[in-house]
XYZ file of C-alpha atoms in Angstrom:
404
model
C 48.510 84.917 133.199
C 48.548 84.446 136.960
C 48.833 88.193 137.461
C 45.630 88.693 135.487
C 43.370 86.421 137.563
C 40.746 88.077 139.748
C 42.018 88.495 143.298
C 39.286 88.068 145.986
C 41.287 89.857 148.680
C 40.970 93.467 149.788
C 43.807 95.219 148.000
C 44.766 97.286 151.057
C 45.836 94.200 153.021
C 47.824 92.354 150.369
C 51.389 91.320 151.215
C 51.945 88.766 148.442
C 50.654 89.097 144.900
C 48.331 86.337 143.767
C 50.880 85.213 141.153
C 53.448 84.557 143.900
C 51.003 82.474 145.941
C 49.875 80.477 142.917
C 53.335 80.011 141.409
C 54.687 78.716 144.719
C 52.037 75.970 144.647
C 52.712 75.157 140.969
C 56.439 74.816 141.623
C 55.679 72.544 144.570
C 53.993 70.160 142.110
C 56.799 70.345 139.552
C 59.368 69.550 142.252
C 57.370 66.583 143.637
C 57.043 68.035 147.146
C 54.586 65.996 149.182
C 52.900 68.705 151.262
C 52.510 72.470 151.570
C 54.312 72.426 154.915
C 57.295 70.697 153.254
C 57.194 73.266 150.463
C 57.735 76.057 152.979
C 60.692 74.141 154.383
C 62.280 73.412 150.992
C 61.839 77.007 149.782
C 63.226 78.625 152.939
C 66.480 79.999 151.485
C 67.843 83.200 149.984
C 68.541 81.444 146.680
C 64.914 80.394 146.277
C 63.590 83.815 147.271
C 65.866 85.470 144.716
C 64.798 83.013 142.014
C 61.124 83.669 142.807
C 61.843 87.380 142.676
C 63.253 87.007 139.150
C 60.611 84.542 137.967
C 57.670 86.623 139.203
C 59.154 90.044 138.426
C 58.948 91.223 142.033
C 61.915 93.403 143.033
C 60.788 93.834 146.647
C 60.094 90.192 147.504
C 61.965 89.567 150.770
C 60.371 86.283 151.848
C 57.973 83.669 150.485
C 54.451 83.012 151.770
C 54.085 80.334 154.417
C 51.990 77.296 153.533
C 49.062 78.378 155.736
C 48.917 81.709 153.883
C 48.641 79.885 150.547
C 45.957 77.509 151.839
C 43.889 80.344 153.295
C 44.114 82.182 149.985
C 43.000 79.127 147.998
C 39.896 78.771 150.194
C 38.659 82.135 148.914
C 39.943 81.984 145.355
C 37.590 81.091 142.462
C 38.631 77.903 140.667
C 37.065 79.348 137.502
C 40.042 81.699 137.338
C 42.474 78.772 137.288
C 40.404 76.999 134.634
C 40.836 80.109 132.481
C 44.603 79.879 132.933
C 44.561 76.197 131.907
C 42.584 77.056 128.748
C 44.979 79.921 127.929
C 47.983 77.619 128.322
C 46.400 74.987 126.077
C 45.499 77.600 123.457
C 49.094 78.796 123.415
C 50.419 75.242 123.002
C 48.027 74.641 120.094
C 48.795 77.970 118.380
C 52.532 77.341 118.745
C 52.146 74.503 116.187
C 54.889 72.453 117.849
C 52.458 69.554 118.316
C 50.755 69.505 114.904
C 51.831 65.898 114.318
C 49.585 64.854 117.214
C 46.474 65.569 115.165
C 44.461 62.518 114.139
C 44.403 62.146 110.372
C 46.109 65.512 110.135
C 43.004 67.307 111.424
C 41.429 66.281 114.736
C 42.792 66.934 118.220
C 42.253 63.888 120.425
C 40.557 64.695 123.736
C 40.309 61.838 126.233
C 37.592 61.761 128.899
C 38.026 59.889 132.155
C 37.176 60.292 135.811
C 38.970 59.498 139.022
C 38.451 59.506 142.765
C 40.458 62.146 144.626
C 39.926 61.426 148.313
C 37.774 59.051 150.342
C 36.904 58.643 153.987
C 34.503 56.843 156.292
C 34.061 60.156 158.039
C 31.436 62.429 156.560
C 32.917 65.081 154.275
C 31.213 68.290 153.167
C 27.879 68.474 151.376
C 29.505 68.426 147.915
C 31.033 64.963 148.368
C 29.513 61.833 146.904
C 28.760 58.778 149.028
C 28.093 55.083 148.637
C 27.164 52.156 150.869
C 29.807 49.466 151.232
C 29.035 45.830 152.226
C 25.326 46.633 152.132
C 23.140 44.315 154.181
C 26.009 42.849 156.192
C 27.430 43.528 159.641
C 30.355 45.326 157.966
C 28.068 47.845 156.203
C 29.366 51.432 156.216
C 29.066 54.666 154.255
C 32.070 55.851 152.268
C 32.370 59.526 151.319
C 34.564 60.649 148.452
C 35.383 63.374 145.932
C 35.322 62.624 142.217
C 36.447 64.569 139.165
C 35.990 64.189 135.405
C 38.928 65.304 133.323
C 39.339 66.108 129.621
C 42.943 65.611 128.499
C 44.345 66.879 125.216
C 46.844 64.560 123.517
C 49.809 66.635 122.317
C 52.299 63.784 122.028
C 52.494 60.136 122.961
C 54.219 61.282 126.184
C 52.210 64.471 126.744
C 48.507 64.567 127.656
C 47.555 67.854 129.295
C 44.415 68.972 131.093
C 42.170 71.029 128.853
C 39.019 71.126 131.004
C 37.879 69.841 134.415
C 34.403 69.079 135.722
C 33.877 68.121 139.359
C 31.223 65.491 140.046
C 29.543 66.990 143.086
C 26.258 67.114 144.962
C 24.467 70.389 145.658
C 23.639 69.238 149.176
C 23.595 66.184 151.421
C 19.845 65.581 151.104
C 19.586 64.782 147.397
C 17.217 62.342 145.724
C 19.785 61.371 143.113
C 23.506 62.023 143.245
C 25.550 63.662 140.547
C 27.336 61.162 138.282
C 30.041 61.004 135.627
C 27.554 60.903 132.741
C 25.839 64.105 133.920
C 29.230 65.718 134.468
C 30.226 64.595 130.972
C 27.315 66.525 129.461
C 28.312 69.664 131.350
C 31.955 69.268 130.384
C 31.140 68.860 126.685
C 29.042 72.032 126.692
C 31.858 73.976 128.343
C 34.459 72.502 125.999
C 32.506 73.630 122.941
C 32.098 77.095 124.444
C 35.811 77.448 125.291
C 37.095 76.005 121.998
C 34.247 76.514 119.485
C 36.369 76.074 116.343
C 38.716 73.326 117.536
C 38.283 70.101 115.491
C 37.949 67.483 118.232
C 37.789 63.706 118.427
C 36.474 62.645 121.840
C 37.692 59.341 123.273
C 35.953 57.710 126.212
C 34.945 54.410 127.751
C 31.713 52.492 127.237
C 29.892 54.785 129.688
C 29.526 57.301 126.838
C 28.207 54.812 124.285
C 24.586 55.969 124.382
C 22.197 57.870 122.125
C 22.533 61.260 123.820
C 26.320 61.331 123.448
C 26.191 60.261 119.788
C 23.641 62.933 118.857
C 25.388 65.602 120.909
C 28.706 64.893 119.169
C 27.038 65.273 115.778
C 25.492 68.564 116.861
C 28.900 69.875 117.926
C 30.520 68.518 114.728
C 32.909 66.381 116.762
C 34.268 62.948 116.009
C 34.438 60.221 118.634
C 36.059 56.856 119.399
C 34.370 55.030 122.269
C 35.261 51.779 123.958
C 32.251 49.614 123.206
C 30.806 46.660 125.067
C 27.930 44.418 124.059
C 25.728 45.578 126.905
C 26.075 49.281 126.064
C 23.825 49.213 122.978
C 22.871 45.546 122.284
C 21.227 46.251 118.920
C 24.481 47.595 117.453
C 26.410 44.562 118.661
C 23.875 42.139 117.176
C 23.921 43.880 113.804
C 27.696 44.033 113.815
C 27.988 40.269 114.391
C 25.677 39.545 111.429
C 27.170 42.051 108.944
C 30.868 41.332 109.620
C 30.428 37.715 108.481
C 28.954 38.914 105.205
C 31.338 41.797 104.453
C 34.562 39.955 105.405
C 36.729 42.969 106.285
C 38.714 40.865 108.722
C 42.497 40.853 108.284
C 45.400 39.479 110.298
C 48.736 41.235 110.687
C 51.656 40.103 112.881
C 49.370 37.934 114.982
C 46.837 40.751 115.502
C 43.349 40.651 114.041
C 41.405 43.670 112.782
C 37.803 43.837 111.644
C 35.193 46.536 111.032
C 31.688 47.315 109.816
C 30.573 50.762 108.661
C 27.157 52.391 108.405
C 25.216 50.617 111.167
C 21.957 52.499 111.683
C 21.208 53.366 115.297
C 18.150 55.576 115.794
C 18.776 57.509 112.569
C 22.496 57.886 113.269
C 25.117 55.964 111.282
C 27.916 54.501 113.403
C 30.944 52.361 112.630
C 32.316 49.489 114.709
C 35.987 48.460 114.693
C 37.400 45.370 116.391
C 40.859 44.418 117.614
C 41.931 40.992 118.828
C 45.242 39.562 120.010
C 44.718 35.814 120.644
C 48.136 35.299 122.257
C 47.566 38.027 124.841
C 43.857 37.137 125.087
C 42.861 40.719 124.340
C 39.770 41.762 122.431
C 38.347 45.270 122.080
C 35.453 46.866 120.225
C 35.209 50.569 119.454
C 32.315 52.719 118.318
C 33.208 55.671 116.071
C 31.863 58.149 113.519
C 35.273 58.495 111.844
C 35.402 57.129 108.303
C 36.855 53.602 108.404
C 38.723 51.727 105.664
C 41.082 48.807 105.570
C 43.988 51.254 105.474
C 43.108 53.314 108.566
C 41.439 50.747 110.842
C 44.725 49.882 112.580
C 45.563 53.526 113.356
C 41.996 54.157 114.546
C 42.248 51.283 117.034
C 45.677 52.479 118.181
C 44.202 55.887 118.959
C 41.237 54.310 120.707
C 43.561 52.343 122.972
C 45.265 55.593 123.972
C 42.351 56.228 126.343
C 44.208 54.275 129.015
C 46.976 56.876 128.835
C 44.933 59.426 130.791
C 44.749 56.864 133.596
C 48.274 55.426 133.431
C 50.233 58.496 132.327
C 47.845 61.024 133.862
C 45.953 60.066 137.011
C 48.321 57.232 137.948
C 51.340 59.531 137.690
C 49.585 62.264 139.654
C 48.603 59.817 142.397
C 51.712 57.671 142.702
C 54.689 59.484 141.206
C 55.100 62.791 142.958
C 51.917 64.872 142.658
C 50.032 63.256 145.579
C 46.657 63.789 143.910
C 44.784 61.745 146.520
C 46.309 63.732 149.374
C 43.848 66.138 150.978
C 45.864 69.352 150.711
C 42.945 71.367 152.095
C 39.986 70.468 154.332
C 38.018 73.218 152.612
C 36.218 72.089 149.436
C 37.052 75.218 147.444
C 40.667 75.000 148.565
C 40.815 71.342 147.525
C 39.554 72.189 144.038
C 42.140 74.923 143.602
C 44.938 72.598 144.675
C 43.702 70.175 141.979
C 43.871 72.823 139.239
C 47.355 73.936 140.283
C 48.535 70.316 140.208
C 47.217 70.059 136.626
C 49.176 73.180 135.619
C 52.317 71.849 137.285
C 51.895 68.479 135.576
C 51.411 70.201 132.202
C 54.733 72.039 132.552
C 56.508 68.967 133.934
C 55.412 66.719 131.056
C 56.936 69.082 128.507
C 60.167 69.212 130.526
C 60.219 65.398 130.809
C 59.640 64.922 127.070
C 62.566 67.228 126.193
C 64.952 64.396 125.332
C 68.112 66.508 124.888
C 67.732 67.771 128.436
C 67.894 64.269 129.893
C 70.080 62.312 127.450
C 72.971 62.107 129.959
C 70.789 61.676 133.055
C 70.127 57.986 133.690
C 67.807 58.324 136.654
C 64.155 57.715 137.515
C 61.472 60.305 136.988
C 61.313 61.057 140.698
C 65.100 61.524 140.871
C 65.002 63.885 137.888
C 62.447 66.062 139.627
C 64.626 66.046 142.720
C 67.513 67.281 140.570
C 65.294 70.149 139.398
C 64.482 71.045 142.993
C 68.145 70.985 144.044
C 69.080 73.227 141.109
C 66.242 75.601 142.041
C 67.590 75.809 145.590
C 71.292 76.210 144.720
C 71.549 77.923 141.333
C 70.632 81.500 140.410
C 68.273 82.286 137.568
C 70.089 85.587 137.024
C 73.296 83.709 136.127
C 71.509 81.665 133.473
C 69.699 84.700 132.109
C 72.980 86.583 131.788
C 74.558 83.629 129.977
C 71.538 83.355 127.693
C 71.713 87.066 126.862
C 75.398 86.749 125.856
C 74.600 83.754 123.657
C 71.786 85.655 121.925
C 74.053 88.682 121.337
C 76.713 86.461 119.740
C 74.136 84.811 117.475
C 72.676 88.178 116.522
C 76.128 89.597 115.697
C 77.019 86.475 113.664
C 73.799 86.660 111.623
């Protein structure tokens, strides 16, 4: 896939193929290396060069690109090309049918929407960055500049949520009357998602920011389902009607100290919506969700469980990428286009790493932390030869073939 992306460089001056440059950065993410400079240091060995030669199918690869070469390339490279690779990888995972059990109600693929801040500074960034005033009206007032991204994650397994589509929240210039925002970016992302995966049965999950008329009607138009975290202030009329009807219908039930309730068919501007409620008095937790999925006493618990999975994109996704080895908030490039490409390559690396991490048989005898496991992968990459494993694999396959 990486070989097929459009290369912006003049072909006469190419030393390294684009797949070598991109794969080096992806491996850096998988191995939890904290900077591109450190990547060049860790990969500076004959073993690594030989492994890259085998992995990338390059017989004449004598040395690996230095970190500055990769960064300069990413400044010129179109991030649309990497988004295509992400979509191709996701399509292959879906078609492989290994994750069919992840479908909601045996049909819908759960796609979770959430945004996060990538980098912030009191120093002015480029014209695409967002900005806000801190401590307004006080002596400590200052302007903070930051980058922000909206991510759509596909749930393949309770431990695997992979990037399916990315939308950067960005200004077109510094002098703007109104800045870009997550809701606007959400509209753009949904249009792109439908275009990329027109036939995919999707259930969108998001926070209360998306509980508004435009999102509800747009989901119906796209024939998507949704589960949205709902708060009273989002659409007050729905909340008021829910409070009145739930007392009359009495769908409330208690199970193991947890309370579930729901009301179906609430009319909101000619759209019928359902409200489900979860409460845990001991933990002092209470959540409401807005959905167009059919709700009954039998499926309300599972619907709420899926709705609560929205936090996984933050805790298992963004939190992992920021604090457990991917260094998402690190500014790998001072060029905006370069920064975006680093982000996409981190998402690809994280996608691969999650599947490796979830492979229980691989780790059943390794009682170490996630970071230590990734360090083990790096050490094996630096010391072991892929050719040895490929030869062993070939012998195993020949024996199995002969036996069959």
